[in-house]
Every structure is written in C-alpha cells, then in structure tokens.
Amino acid sequence: MDQAEGTVVVEAPLEDVMEVIGDFETYPEWAEVKSVTVKTRGEGGRATEVAFEVEVPVLGKASYTLAYVYAPGGTGLSWVSTEAHGALREIRGEYLLRELDNDTTRVVYRLGVELGPLVPGFLRSEGQKRVIENALERLKRRVEMG
C-alpha cells in the first residue's frame, strides 16, 4: 500500500480543527465527498464508523466505510476501511494535530490507499498527493472561514 503525507498550519485552536474533522455529516459541504452516513457512534456521540461515497477523478465512483479511533486528548484520529467498493480496495490514514499556540494548529494528514489492480502506477501516487493537498486546503479554509 502506497502512503503519502501532507502538513498545513491552520489559524485556529486545536479544538476548532478537531471539531471540523469529526463533523462527518458536513463533509459534503466542504470536502470532495458526495455523501456520508454515520453508521455507529461511540463515547460522547463521536462517530466510530462512517460510510462515504466519492467520485474519484479518472477512476469513477467509489464507496467505502471507515472505522475511526480517536487519539487521547482530542489530538487527532486514525481510520481503517472495513469495506471498499469501486476503484478503492483499502484505505488507512490519520490526522495528527499539534497546538502551536492558542490560535494556531499544525495538522499532519497521512493516507494510504490500495487501488484496484487495473489502475496504472502513476495515477496511484499522483492521486494520493492530490487527495492530501485538497483535503488539507479545504480543511484549512473550512476551519478559518467557518
């Protein structure tokens, strides 16, 4: 499984960034996601299993369900796919947050995706880079602009 990573600094407190990341139902408003269904909630009402439908450029539609684990102290979350259909076979990733000061948070996004066997290698690496860049840019915009 190929992995990629990106980092962005968001001009907002860590809690605000984590609130946006954990509000899965709003992803269609700001992320490249067509639909979201929270299937299971855990402690404090936080989503622990979420189903997504996306449109992957060049590859077409895909759907997958991710199981989430939250980091202690609200400093991030990680995920692994429990099912995947379409061009995607397996997904793993994480958001790691570190407060730089009261109003600034560094966000690291790591993503590993296993695509179907018919997907050319150059699309695999370029696709992951694009997903990470877009996700971080959109997250930053959503948090900073509300």
Tab-separated table of N, CA and C in Angstrom:
chain	number	residue	atom	x	y	z
A	1	MET	N	0.855	-1.172	0.000
A	1	MET	CA	0.000	0.000	0.000
A	1	MET	C	0.900	1.234	0.000
A	2	ASP	N	0.685	2.111	-0.969
A	2	ASP	CA	1.428	3.363	-1.034
A	2	ASP	C	0.900	4.332	0.009
A	3	GLN	N	1.812	5.112	0.610
A	3	GLN	CA	1.400	6.095	1.597
A	3	GLN	C	1.939	7.459	1.209
A	4	ALA	N	1.191	8.495	1.579
A	4	ALA	CA	1.605	9.868	1.331
A	4	ALA	C	1.252	10.686	2.562
A	5	GLU	N	1.897	11.859	2.678
A	5	GLU	CA	1.691	12.696	3.853
A	5	GLU	C	1.745	14.161	3.446
A	6	GLY	N	0.968	14.987	4.154
A	6	GLY	CA	0.994	16.430	3.954
A	6	GLY	C	0.778	17.133	5.275
A	7	THR	N	1.181	18.399	5.326
A	7	THR	CA	1.064	19.197	6.544
A	7	THR	C	0.552	20.583	6.197
A	8	VAL	N	-0.261	21.140	7.106
A	8	VAL	CA	-0.745	22.512	6.952
A	8	VAL	C	-0.854	23.135	8.342
A	9	VAL	N	-0.684	24.450	8.396
A	9	VAL	CA	-0.895	25.182	9.634
A	9	VAL	C	-2.213	25.931	9.508
A	10	VAL	N	-3.099	25.709	10.485
A	10	VAL	CA	-4.425	26.325	10.478
A	10	VAL	C	-4.463	27.388	11.565
A	11	GLU	N	-4.959	28.559	11.210
A	11	GLU	CA	-5.060	29.671	12.160
A	11	GLU	C	-6.337	29.509	12.981
A	12	ALA	N	-6.295	28.555	13.900
A	12	ALA	CA	-7.439	28.261	14.779
A	12	ALA	C	-6.961	27.353	15.901
A	13	PRO	N	-7.674	27.377	17.035
A	13	PRO	CA	-7.331	26.466	18.130
A	13	PRO	C	-7.525	25.007	17.721
A	14	LEU	N	-6.762	24.129	18.352
A	14	LEU	CA	-6.829	22.701	18.077
A	14	LEU	C	-8.260	22.171	18.187
A	15	GLU	N	-8.999	22.602	19.196
A	15	GLU	CA	-10.368	22.113	19.399
A	15	GLU	C	-11.264	22.438	18.204
A	16	ASP	N	-11.076	23.626	17.613
A	16	ASP	CA	-11.885	24.013	16.449
A	16	ASP	C	-11.564	23.141	15.243
A	17	VAL	N	-10.286	22.833	15.059
A	17	VAL	CA	-9.872	21.981	13.935
A	17	VAL	C	-10.449	20.580	14.126
A	18	MET	N	-10.322	20.048	15.327
A	18	MET	CA	-10.828	18.697	15.605
A	18	MET	C	-12.342	18.633	15.451
A	19	GLU	N	-13.031	19.696	15.815
A	19	GLU	CA	-14.492	19.736	15.664
A	19	GLU	C	-14.897	19.602	14.202
A	20	VAL	N	-14.196	20.292	13.304
A	20	VAL	CA	-14.498	20.200	11.872
A	20	VAL	C	-14.167	18.808	11.345
A	21	ILE	N	-13.019	18.270	11.729
A	21	ILE	CA	-12.625	16.930	11.274
A	21	ILE	C	-13.642	15.887	11.716
A	22	GLY	N	-14.150	15.992	12.929
A	22	GLY	CA	-15.073	14.996	13.466
A	22	GLY	C	-16.525	15.185	13.099
A	23	ASP	N	-16.853	16.264	12.384
A	23	ASP	CA	-18.237	16.535	11.978
A	23	ASP	C	-18.463	15.963	10.577
A	24	PHE	N	-18.510	14.652	10.488
A	24	PHE	CA	-18.560	13.957	9.204
A	24	PHE	C	-19.765	14.327	8.351
A	25	GLU	N	-20.902	14.591	8.999
A	25	GLU	CA	-22.115	14.903	8.245
A	25	GLU	C	-21.967	16.149	7.377
A	26	THR	N	-21.025	17.042	7.716
A	26	THR	CA	-20.839	18.261	6.914
A	26	THR	C	-19.793	18.089	5.808
A	27	TYR	N	-19.141	16.957	5.709
A	27	TYR	CA	-18.113	16.761	4.688
A	27	TYR	C	-18.596	17.070	3.265
A	28	PRO	N	-19.816	16.702	2.886
A	28	PRO	CA	-20.247	17.050	1.519
A	28	PRO	C	-20.263	18.562	1.247
A	29	GLU	N	-20.319	19.388	2.286
A	29	GLU	CA	-20.308	20.842	2.118
A	29	GLU	C	-18.920	21.387	1.793
A	30	TRP	N	-17.855	20.696	2.213
A	30	TRP	CA	-16.531	21.283	2.044
A	30	TRP	C	-15.457	20.311	1.539
A	31	ALA	N	-15.660	19.030	1.678
A	31	ALA	CA	-14.671	18.047	1.229
A	31	ALA	C	-15.141	17.436	-0.090
A	32	GLU	N	-14.280	16.729	-0.749
A	32	GLU	CA	-14.648	16.082	-2.008
A	32	GLU	C	-15.357	14.764	-1.735
A	33	VAL	N	-16.538	14.879	-1.123
A	33	VAL	CA	-17.339	13.720	-0.737
A	33	VAL	C	-18.765	13.941	-1.215
A	34	LYS	N	-19.341	12.952	-1.879
A	34	LYS	CA	-20.722	13.079	-2.353
A	34	LYS	C	-21.735	12.863	-1.235
A	35	SER	N	-21.522	11.827	-0.417
A	35	SER	CA	-22.462	11.573	0.679
A	35	SER	C	-21.753	10.879	1.830
A	36	VAL	N	-22.334	11.054	3.029
A	36	VAL	CA	-21.793	10.490	4.264
A	36	VAL	C	-22.947	9.936	5.092
A	37	THR	N	-22.740	8.760	5.659
A	37	THR	CA	-23.701	8.191	6.596
A	37	THR	C	-22.945	7.701	7.818
A	38	VAL	N	-23.246	8.269	8.983
A	38	VAL	CA	-22.643	7.792	10.221
A	38	VAL	C	-23.393	6.528	10.612
A	39	LYS	N	-22.672	5.408	10.675
A	39	LYS	CA	-23.287	4.120	10.968
A	39	LYS	C	-23.261	3.780	12.450
A	40	THR	N	-22.194	4.196	13.152
A	40	THR	CA	-22.041	3.878	14.570
A	40	THR	C	-21.420	5.062	15.297
A	41	ARG	N	-21.920	5.291	16.512
A	41	ARG	CA	-21.346	6.328	17.377
A	41	ARG	C	-20.858	5.679	18.661
A	42	GLY	N	-19.798	6.272	19.211
A	42	GLY	CA	-19.226	5.758	20.441
A	42	GLY	C	-19.337	6.768	21.562
A	43	GLU	N	-18.345	6.756	22.428
A	43	GLU	CA	-18.296	7.623	23.599
A	43	GLU	C	-18.471	9.096	23.214
A	44	GLY	N	-19.355	9.773	23.934
A	44	GLY	CA	-19.584	11.194	23.691
A	44	GLY	C	-20.295	11.485	22.383
A	45	GLY	N	-20.844	10.453	21.738
A	45	GLY	CA	-21.557	10.658	20.477
A	45	GLY	C	-20.658	10.778	19.261
A	46	ARG	N	-19.353	10.537	19.442
A	46	ARG	CA	-18.417	10.645	18.315
A	46	ARG	C	-18.605	9.467	17.348
A	47	ALA	N	-18.556	9.783	16.066
A	47	ALA	CA	-18.698	8.754	15.039
A	47	ALA	C	-17.517	7.793	15.097
A	48	THR	N	-17.824	6.493	15.070
A	48	THR	CA	-16.765	5.487	15.071
A	48	THR	C	-16.772	4.639	13.799
A	49	GLU	N	-17.872	4.703	13.054
A	49	GLU	CA	-17.953	4.005	11.767
A	49	GLU	C	-18.780	4.870	10.820
A	50	VAL	N	-18.171	5.209	9.668
A	50	VAL	CA	-18.797	6.156	8.743
A	50	VAL	C	-18.675	5.625	7.318
A	51	ALA	N	-19.802	5.666	6.578
A	51	ALA	CA	-19.825	5.247	5.174
A	51	ALA	C	-19.744	6.491	4.281
A	52	PHE	N	-18.910	6.420	3.240
A	52	PHE	CA	-18.701	7.532	2.312
A	52	PHE	C	-18.961	7.086	0.881
A	53	GLU	N	-19.424	8.026	0.063
A	53	GLU	CA	-19.470	7.853	-1.392
A	53	GLU	C	-18.714	9.014	-1.987
A	54	VAL	N	-17.817	8.710	-2.934
A	54	VAL	CA	-16.989	9.733	-3.565
A	54	VAL	C	-16.954	9.510	-5.069
A	55	GLU	N	-16.521	10.542	-5.759
A	55	GLU	CA	-16.251	10.467	-7.194
A	55	GLU	C	-14.750	10.664	-7.336
A	56	VAL	N	-14.038	9.612	-7.734
A	56	VAL	CA	-12.593	9.679	-7.857
A	56	VAL	C	-12.252	10.104	-9.288
A	57	PRO	N	-11.536	11.245	-9.467
A	57	PRO	CA	-11.186	11.679	-10.817
A	57	PRO	C	-10.515	10.560	-11.603
A	58	VAL	N	-10.906	10.390	-12.821
A	58	VAL	CA	-10.413	9.390	-13.765
A	58	VAL	C	-10.928	7.981	-13.444
A	59	LEU	N	-11.078	7.648	-12.171
A	59	LEU	CA	-11.434	6.285	-11.782
A	59	LEU	C	-12.929	6.062	-11.605
A	60	GLY	N	-13.694	7.126	-11.377
A	60	GLY	CA	-15.134	6.984	-11.229
A	60	GLY	C	-15.588	6.926	-9.781
A	61	LYS	N	-16.789	6.377	-9.590
A	61	LYS	CA	-17.402	6.337	-8.257
A	61	LYS	C	-16.763	5.267	-7.385
A	62	ALA	N	-16.758	5.568	-6.090
A	62	ALA	CA	-16.267	4.594	-5.111
A	62	ALA	C	-17.050	4.798	-3.825
A	63	SER	N	-17.165	3.735	-3.056
A	63	SER	CA	-17.794	3.831	-1.737
A	63	SER	C	-16.954	3.009	-0.769
A	64	TYR	N	-16.951	3.453	0.476
A	64	TYR	CA	-16.173	2.766	1.487
A	64	TYR	C	-16.699	3.128	2.865
A	65	THR	N	-16.401	2.262	3.827
A	65	THR	CA	-16.748	2.510	5.224
A	65	THR	C	-15.456	2.519	6.017
A	66	LEU	N	-15.309	3.538	6.870
A	66	LEU	CA	-14.116	3.682	7.686
A	66	LEU	C	-14.456	3.530	9.164
A	67	ALA	N	-13.587	2.841	9.886
A	67	ALA	CA	-13.695	2.730	11.343
A	67	ALA	C	-12.668	3.685	11.937
A	68	TYR	N	-13.107	4.523	12.884
A	68	TYR	CA	-12.276	5.575	13.465
A	68	TYR	C	-11.874	5.268	14.899
A	69	VAL	N	-10.646	5.671	15.241
A	69	VAL	CA	-10.132	5.625	16.598
A	69	VAL	C	-9.616	7.029	16.901
A	70	TYR	N	-10.061	7.593	18.017
A	70	TYR	CA	-9.697	8.956	18.398
A	70	TYR	C	-8.477	8.946	19.310
A	71	ALA	N	-7.552	9.873	19.054
A	71	ALA	CA	-6.348	9.996	19.876
A	71	ALA	C	-6.696	10.602	21.237
A	72	PRO	N	-5.957	10.235	22.261
A	72	PRO	CA	-6.193	10.820	23.585
A	72	PRO	C	-6.047	12.344	23.546
A	73	GLY	N	-6.890	13.018	24.305
A	73	GLY	CA	-6.802	14.466	24.402
A	73	GLY	C	-7.307	15.224	23.192
A	74	GLY	N	-8.015	14.531	22.286
A	74	GLY	CA	-8.558	15.207	21.112
A	74	GLY	C	-7.500	15.727	20.158
A	75	THR	N	-6.373	15.021	20.057
A	75	THR	CA	-5.265	15.481	19.217
A	75	THR	C	-5.202	14.789	17.860
A	76	GLY	N	-6.295	14.166	17.452
A	76	GLY	CA	-6.331	13.546	16.139
A	76	GLY	C	-7.208	12.318	16.106
A	77	LEU	N	-7.180	11.653	14.962
A	77	LEU	CA	-7.896	10.401	14.803
A	77	LEU	C	-7.279	9.617	13.668
A	78	SER	N	-7.468	8.308	13.714
A	78	SER	CA	-6.974	7.434	12.658
A	78	SER	C	-8.134	6.590	12.152
A	79	TRP	N	-7.942	6.009	10.971
A	79	TRP	CA	-9.013	5.213	10.387
A	79	TRP	C	-8.453	4.080	9.540
A	80	VAL	N	-9.302	3.093	9.375
A	80	VAL	CA	-9.025	1.957	8.503
A	80	VAL	C	-10.351	1.556	7.858
A	81	SER	N	-10.285	1.147	6.611
A	81	SER	CA	-11.512	0.753	5.922
A	81	SER	C	-11.969	-0.615	6.404
A	82	THR	N	-13.289	-0.749	6.554
A	82	THR	CA	-13.870	-2.043	6.880
A	82	THR	C	-14.525	-2.646	5.645
A	83	GLU	N	-14.792	-1.795	4.645
A	83	GLU	CA	-15.241	-2.263	3.335
A	83	GLU	C	-14.964	-1.167	2.323
A	84	ALA	N	-14.753	-1.578	1.062
A	84	ALA	CA	-14.472	-0.629	-0.012
A	84	ALA	C	-14.941	-1.226	-1.333
A	85	HIS	N	-15.545	-0.377	-2.165
A	85	HIS	CA	-16.082	-0.810	-3.464
A	85	HIS	C	-15.683	0.202	-4.532
A	86	GLY	N	-15.610	-0.267	-5.761
A	86	GLY	CA	-15.195	0.603	-6.858
A	86	GLY	C	-13.688	0.511	-7.025
A	87	ALA	N	-13.041	1.633	-7.345
A	87	ALA	CA	-11.607	1.651	-7.609
A	87	ALA	C	-10.767	1.471	-6.343
A	88	LEU	N	-11.373	1.606	-5.175
A	88	LEU	CA	-10.639	1.531	-3.914
A	88	LEU	C	-10.749	0.140	-3.299
A	89	ARG	N	-9.613	-0.362	-2.806
A	89	ARG	CA	-9.595	-1.679	-2.163
A	89	ARG	C	-9.433	-1.563	-0.646
A	90	GLU	N	-8.556	-0.655	-0.215
A	90	GLU	CA	-8.284	-0.491	1.209
A	90	GLU	C	-7.815	0.929	1.456
A	91	ILE	N	-8.186	1.478	2.624
A	91	ILE	CA	-7.810	2.843	2.988
A	91	ILE	C	-7.381	2.849	4.449
A	92	ARG	N	-6.273	3.521	4.720
A	92	ARG	CA	-5.795	3.753	6.084
A	92	ARG	C	-5.316	5.192	6.148
A	93	GLY	N	-5.481	5.805	7.303
A	93	GLY	CA	-4.972	7.161	7.412
A	93	GLY	C	-5.097	7.722	8.804
A	94	GLU	N	-4.644	8.974	8.929
A	94	GLU	CA	-4.762	9.649	10.210
A	94	GLU	C	-4.567	11.145	10.056
A	95	TYR	N	-5.211	11.866	10.961
A	95	TYR	CA	-4.961	13.282	11.180
A	95	TYR	C	-4.266	13.379	12.525
A	96	LEU	N	-3.122	14.052	12.566
A	96	LEU	CA	-2.412	14.310	13.817
A	96	LEU	C	-2.370	15.822	14.006
A	97	LEU	N	-2.861	16.293	15.149
A	97	LEU	CA	-2.924	17.728	15.418
A	97	LEU	C	-1.974	18.093	16.550
A	98	ARG	N	-1.308	19.234	16.384
A	98	ARG	CA	-0.445	19.753	17.442
A	98	ARG	C	-0.662	21.243	17.562
A	99	GLU	N	-1.024	21.671	18.758
A	99	GLU	CA	-1.254	23.088	19.000
A	99	GLU	C	0.092	23.807	19.049
A	100	LEU	N	0.258	24.816	18.174
A	100	LEU	CA	1.495	25.586	18.159
A	100	LEU	C	1.412	26.744	19.142
A	101	ASP	N	0.227	27.324	19.251
A	101	ASP	CA	-0.100	28.299	20.294
A	101	ASP	C	-1.621	28.304	20.409
A	102	ASN	N	-2.197	29.214	21.158
A	102	ASN	CA	-3.651	29.176	21.412
A	102	ASN	C	-4.504	29.285	20.158
A	103	ASP	N	-3.981	29.905	19.113
A	103	ASP	CA	-4.787	30.135	17.914
A	103	ASP	C	-4.178	29.547	16.647
A	104	THR	N	-3.256	28.608	16.784
A	104	THR	CA	-2.605	28.021	15.614
A	104	THR	C	-2.403	26.519	15.847
A	105	THR	N	-2.765	25.724	14.838
A	105	THR	CA	-2.658	24.266	14.953
A	105	THR	C	-1.977	23.700	13.712
A	106	ARG	N	-1.011	22.835	13.931
A	106	ARG	CA	-0.370	22.126	12.821
A	106	ARG	C	-1.114	20.814	12.616
A	107	VAL	N	-1.481	20.549	11.370
A	107	VAL	CA	-2.214	19.325	11.027
A	107	VAL	C	-1.367	18.493	10.069
A	108	VAL	N	-1.119	17.259	10.447
A	108	VAL	CA	-0.448	16.298	9.574
A	108	VAL	C	-1.509	15.302	9.123
A	109	TYR	N	-1.560	15.060	7.813
A	109	TYR	CA	-2.524	14.124	7.235
A	109	TYR	C	-1.738	13.031	6.536
A	110	ARG	N	-1.923	11.793	6.975
A	110	ARG	CA	-1.281	10.643	6.348
A	110	ARG	C	-2.355	9.780	5.722
A	111	LEU	N	-2.086	9.296	4.529
A	111	LEU	CA	-3.077	8.493	3.811
A	111	LEU	C	-2.395	7.361	3.069
A	112	GLY	N	-2.961	6.186	3.223
A	112	GLY	CA	-2.538	5.022	2.463
A	112	GLY	C	-3.755	4.444	1.768
A	113	VAL	N	-3.654	4.251	0.465
A	113	VAL	CA	-4.782	3.745	-0.315
A	113	VAL	C	-4.305	2.622	-1.210
A	114	GLU	N	-5.036	1.544	-1.205
A	114	GLU	CA	-4.792	0.444	-2.127
A	114	GLU	C	-5.869	0.520	-3.202
A	115	LEU	N	-5.432	0.756	-4.438
A	115	LEU	CA	-6.372	0.854	-5.555
A	115	LEU	C	-6.477	-0.492	-6.262
A	116	GLY	N	-7.471	-0.594	-7.106
A	116	GLY	CA	-7.666	-1.817	-7.869
A	116	GLY	C	-6.478	-2.124	-8.761
A	117	PRO	N	-6.334	-3.378	-9.196
A	117	PRO	CA	-5.163	-3.802	-9.969
A	117	PRO	C	-5.073	-3.172	-11.356
A	118	LEU	N	-6.152	-2.643	-11.877
A	118	LEU	CA	-6.132	-2.070	-13.220
A	118	LEU	C	-5.736	-0.595	-13.243
A	119	VAL	N	-5.411	-0.025	-12.090
A	119	VAL	CA	-5.040	1.384	-12.012
A	119	VAL	C	-3.533	1.523	-12.230
A	120	PRO	N	-3.124	2.315	-13.252
A	120	PRO	CA	-1.691	2.497	-13.519
A	120	PRO	C	-0.956	3.123	-12.329
A	121	GLY	N	0.314	2.776	-12.171
A	121	GLY	CA	1.121	3.239	-11.045
A	121	GLY	C	1.194	4.738	-10.895
A	122	PHE	N	1.364	5.481	-12.014
A	122	PHE	CA	1.488	6.937	-11.911
A	122	PHE	C	0.209	7.563	-11.380
A	123	LEU	N	-0.941	6.981	-11.677
A	123	LEU	CA	-2.197	7.507	-11.136
A	123	LEU	C	-2.300	7.265	-9.642
A	124	ARG	N	-1.724	6.171	-9.174
A	124	ARG	CA	-1.758	5.856	-7.747
A	124	ARG	C	-1.051	6.934	-6.936
A	125	SER	N	0.198	7.233	-7.260
A	125	SER	CA	0.968	8.196	-6.466
A	125	SER	C	0.461	9.612	-6.649
A	126	GLU	N	0.156	10.011	-7.860
A	126	GLU	CA	-0.345	11.366	-8.107
A	126	GLU	C	-1.723	11.568	-7.483
A	127	GLY	N	-2.547	10.538	-7.501
A	127	GLY	CA	-3.883	10.628	-6.914
A	127	GLY	C	-3.830	10.859	-5.416
A	128	GLN	N	-2.959	10.143	-4.729
A	128	GLN	CA	-2.837	10.325	-3.277
A	128	GLN	C	-2.344	11.717	-2.934
A	129	LYS	N	-1.341	12.206	-3.662
A	129	LYS	CA	-0.825	13.554	-3.410
A	129	LYS	C	-1.926	14.584	-3.584
A	130	ARG	N	-2.713	14.428	-4.642
A	130	ARG	CA	-3.794	15.376	-4.912
A	130	ARG	C	-4.858	15.335	-3.820
A	131	VAL	N	-5.212	14.139	-3.381
A	131	VAL	CA	-6.217	13.989	-2.321
A	131	VAL	C	-5.743	14.686	-1.050
A	132	ILE	N	-4.494	14.486	-0.676
A	132	ILE	CA	-3.956	15.085	0.547
A	132	ILE	C	-3.911	16.602	0.431
A	133	GLU	N	-3.396	17.128	-0.683
A	133	GLU	CA	-3.330	18.577	-0.875
A	133	GLU	C	-4.717	19.206	-0.809
A	134	ASN	N	-5.672	18.614	-1.503
A	134	ASN	CA	-7.049	19.142	-1.496
A	134	ASN	C	-7.678	19.047	-0.113
A	135	ALA	N	-7.483	17.930	0.555
A	135	ALA	CA	-8.086	17.743	1.879
A	135	ALA	C	-7.558	18.780	2.863
A	136	LEU	N	-6.251	19.006	2.869
A	136	LEU	CA	-5.675	19.973	3.801
A	136	LEU	C	-6.091	21.398	3.459
A	137	GLU	N	-6.093	21.730	2.179
A	137	GLU	CA	-6.508	23.071	1.752
A	137	GLU	C	-7.968	23.334	2.114
A	138	ARG	N	-8.816	22.366	1.861
A	138	ARG	CA	-10.253	22.524	2.171
A	138	ARG	C	-10.505	22.556	3.679
A	139	LEU	N	-9.775	21.736	4.443
A	139	LEU	CA	-9.902	21.750	5.896
A	139	LEU	C	-9.514	23.123	6.446
A	140	LYS	N	-8.383	23.633	6.004
A	140	LYS	CA	-7.904	24.947	6.452
A	140	LYS	C	-8.935	26.027	6.151
A	141	ARG	N	-9.465	26.018	4.937
A	141	ARG	CA	-10.469	27.014	4.539
A	141	ARG	C	-11.732	26.879	5.382
A	142	ARG	N	-12.192	25.656	5.606
A	142	ARG	CA	-13.419	25.427	6.378
A	142	ARG	C	-13.259	25.910	7.822
A	143	VAL	N	-12.133	25.587	8.445
A	143	VAL	CA	-11.932	25.975	9.838
A	143	VAL	C	-11.769	27.487	9.956
A	144	GLU	N	-10.941	28.072	9.102
A	144	GLU	CA	-10.642	29.500	9.224
A	144	GLU	C	-11.790	30.412	8.810
A	145	MET	N	-12.610	29.937	7.875
A	145	MET	CA	-13.720	30.769	7.395
A	145	MET	C	-15.049	30.390	8.019
A	146	GLY	N	-15.080	29.264	8.697
A	146	GLY	CA	-16.316	28.844	9.372
A	146	GLY	C	-17.307	28.159	8.523
